[in-house]
């Protein structure tokens, strides 16, 4: 046990907790004023619901003793046996603190999805969704990658590098969330007025861009806890690498998304830059400990371009309405991030990871099998999450209407869903309402 | 001395400092736009005034060498002898750092009171109040519980468990503040227009609910420093328990306050949920290190209900105007939190606390005397703070008018009290002004 | 190597990163709504550009092996050789983490300048400015003071105390930024409408004061990482002194600036109090580890007065338009802070600093030569930064217009520079636009 590690993980836990409110602000600023509180409430609800589920059975399913590589058993339900001794996952901190840290990841994953469904989803349906989704999708995927499940054992069992490697969650958190966002947005359909009769999109501007910027920056702050905390030890010197790479990738991504928009539309677009910044953070999340600084810049720079391409592809080609860009930020760049481990991992870290001797090396450093493991994990994530989500949403819609009524949507969801007017004193113009 | 502990306490100190601005935002969002800056200024002023007083004589009164169990003496005035060696209270960090950490608690206590007096209190009176109140009320109560005073010695002297136990301040900070808020709101009277002639209340909606939400979340972030930092050592493994319990209680309280409002009014009310969230944090503050996860959920769940009941009782039965719910959040749930130690403490922590051998056990684990100690502390706090405050406010009002004039109140306090218009470019409607 | 130190420095790095968004909010709230996003973008751009430059050659120029006391060489370009071993500057943390921590300082320095140029500078010119300025001004000054350059060697070479001493950046970060802000504001000229024909200033109120307050508080939070992190070791007990002094100086400065305004204009002015608060933080940044608590209060109290005097002098005597007070906050009080080391350093810290035996003592503790070293550094900073900046800006203006066109300025920069409307749904009045 180590006081520096324990102290560090407590602070990192608080920093990751703060990311969910960060999302609430980012998404809240990007929707119309009539829906802001409902949008914030989606994130807030995750804090409440997922915390309770996590204690009751979630932590045990995700991280508990493995059942056939598929899921944890219920030995740790109600945190039974999860105490102050070091646990299976971190030798120098209390097991319970690891559990608290991972709780924050479980909270933010359903929260990040919600942006894609903003301004039209019914709050009660959302609560049911969160409960079931976290159970059916998040806990298994988390177990496969981080809980000792089959994806993490691809190396040991099939000589595919170190198995599927995802340092801090490009796959487990972001891709999972992004793919679910896509499936949900497909089933839900676009907001009224988003697309013209001929399918061309209308811009529906966010009502408070400075608020979105604050959210973006709170996310970036928390991300240092998210990525560096995933060492599970403040004394792991690797956090030096993680810190530099996290900053560099986000900077590079913000930069390339700025250049892309400036070049294409003649002006830098601040909301795309903010999304680019986040895309860089998402992409570097999986590789942050395994790659060098130059690779981090490359991964980020590419993430910024992917973000712009993704946003336009989703809106203009797929005709899907994603009010905040969550599908591109988290889905596209989650996939890019986890694949980039298989390209850029430089063999300086990860000795013995997932029970495989030697360090983690990507394709550019001679290990094509690591890239294969990353590909398998990525494909599995996309297919599993998309199919489960799509079926689940279609079925759920039979029992609980997922969308609010047309009148509610026009009036704004805050009126019907949270009973409070966000800005009762401010005169708002009607054109955007 | 330990680097992990020292590092941890520095960060925890910064996190607790941030809670006072968090309050400024929470309260600022819940008042009308014409009073927001004055409301924020109340919190800001605490940072300035209490810091200076703390150095001059405050720390010495609260934590200095004991005089008859009642108050500290002035040996440590001007931080004389408070240096880098370990102090009396924490063996592994510099004494001065403990002093800085406790300063942040002394700052937030008068700041949290102010919400109940918002939109009508004169700023100059508030400055005098803060100076005197922190001296006459906070320093003694803090000394009784944390500085080795008589409440902490109830165990040693009268065999009442470990004496009055309050891990991180449900009593010292929150109940003290909440009771003072109640007494002050009684003397000040309601805002003009709050109650109709027949005594039924009018709703006066907060002008910027997203701002209140940001404040709520900043508070929650800081609370991890507040509760976990109260171990005074990053290396105390107990911070694992503290982190999990802090999250669980707030989640459960947000959840039950949501259900209560949804059930009773047909819609979840986001501002009551936010207050519920905070109520859960207040309640778990005293017991966070002494109870298990299931108890934390129970304490939080009950706190969420107490919050709703308290808000309605204060407004509808007592006819007291508390614009932000401070009396219920901090007063009612501060009392509940400190009592819950006497119920749920499970005997896994606190060996030797307050000079009593053995761990802390509550009524449900067989030690009724601990509950008695909690009851005595609670009753003492309520009576002492209420009486002192009520008399003090009545006397102060003779010399310095506590309320602004009617014209000032109608025009908004920002105009007369801070000379700046919060939103000079935004068109505001007249109906709520 | 030490886990507590490494953990601490990672968190401190994240906290200092958050200060740049804090500036974005502070400045954003103090400008008009039509320019807020461009103002935020200035800070955002620093995160992107400086990060990349830092890796490519910046860190090496600032901190790399010394060339004649003037600048670092390029041995560490692309972070070559900067890895997980302890580096030259901190024995207990990875070199790369020190590099990440210092990156955040390099980011905030050009960001803090931008407030003085708000509402009129062209974004493309700003990007060129940042790239060149950080290279021509920041890296050399940083090297002189912190990288082993000539100012730090004044003690060793000329028996001037410990050479120029600046614990956390009153000089390197704040004065450098403040002087550049002054030179730039001179060349740029005032906003249209700021001064009447007779030279008397018009007030142009900030559009969102609560946002500015949030920014101010985020800055204060980050400052604990900024100052305490500059020990480069969580285990340095001195962080106890740093924490207390940081809080005290900011409190005292807020207090004196409140009293000054109250006394002079009959009302406390919240935006001057916030600027006073920051001025106290700027001033204590250099001396925070070297002075006692009473001196910290004195330094802060004087800083609050200097801030008020500075703001009025710049606006009314120099007729320079500094929309946010950056010149006075960072320039005037940066100078005051670094000079105050030479007055108040009490000989309890700094043994062996800059290769000079014994602790650091100021004039009041008998070492006039230390004050001389502080004076030389201050004069050098002012002359070097001002001359370089003034020439550089004049030359740059020949190639790239620094100011937007009159129409753009009237329409607001957000329209032309970031393509997004900050508040599309809010009705804004025309009087302030």
Coordinates of N, CA, C and O in Angstrom, one line a residue, chain B residues 31 162 185 188 251 393 424 428:
Chain B
X31 N -31.2 33.0 -7.4 CA -31.9 34.3 -7.1 C -32.3 35.0 -8.4 O -32.0 34.5 -9.5
X162 N -17.6 7.6 21.8 CA -16.3 8.3 21.6 C -16.5 9.8 21.7 O -15.7 10.6 21.2
X185 N -33.1 34.2 8.9 CA -34.2 34.4 8.0 C -35.4 34.8 8.8 O -36.3 35.6 8.3
X188 N -34.8 38.5 9.7 CA -34.8 39.4 8.5 C -36.2 39.5 7.9 O -36.6 40.5 7.3
X251 N -25.9 10.3 -4.6 CA -26.7 9.6 -5.6 C -28.1 9.2 -5.1 O -29.1 9.5 -5.7
X393 N -28.5 38.9 16.1 CA -29.2 39.6 15.0 C -30.1 40.7 15.4 O -30.1 41.8 14.8
X424 N -25.5 43.4 -18.6 CA -25.9 44.7 -19.2 C -26.5 44.6 -20.6 O -27.2 45.5 -21.0
X428 N -34.0 41.7 -20.2 CA -34.7 40.9 -19.2 C -36.1 41.3 -19.1 O -36.5 42.5 -19.3

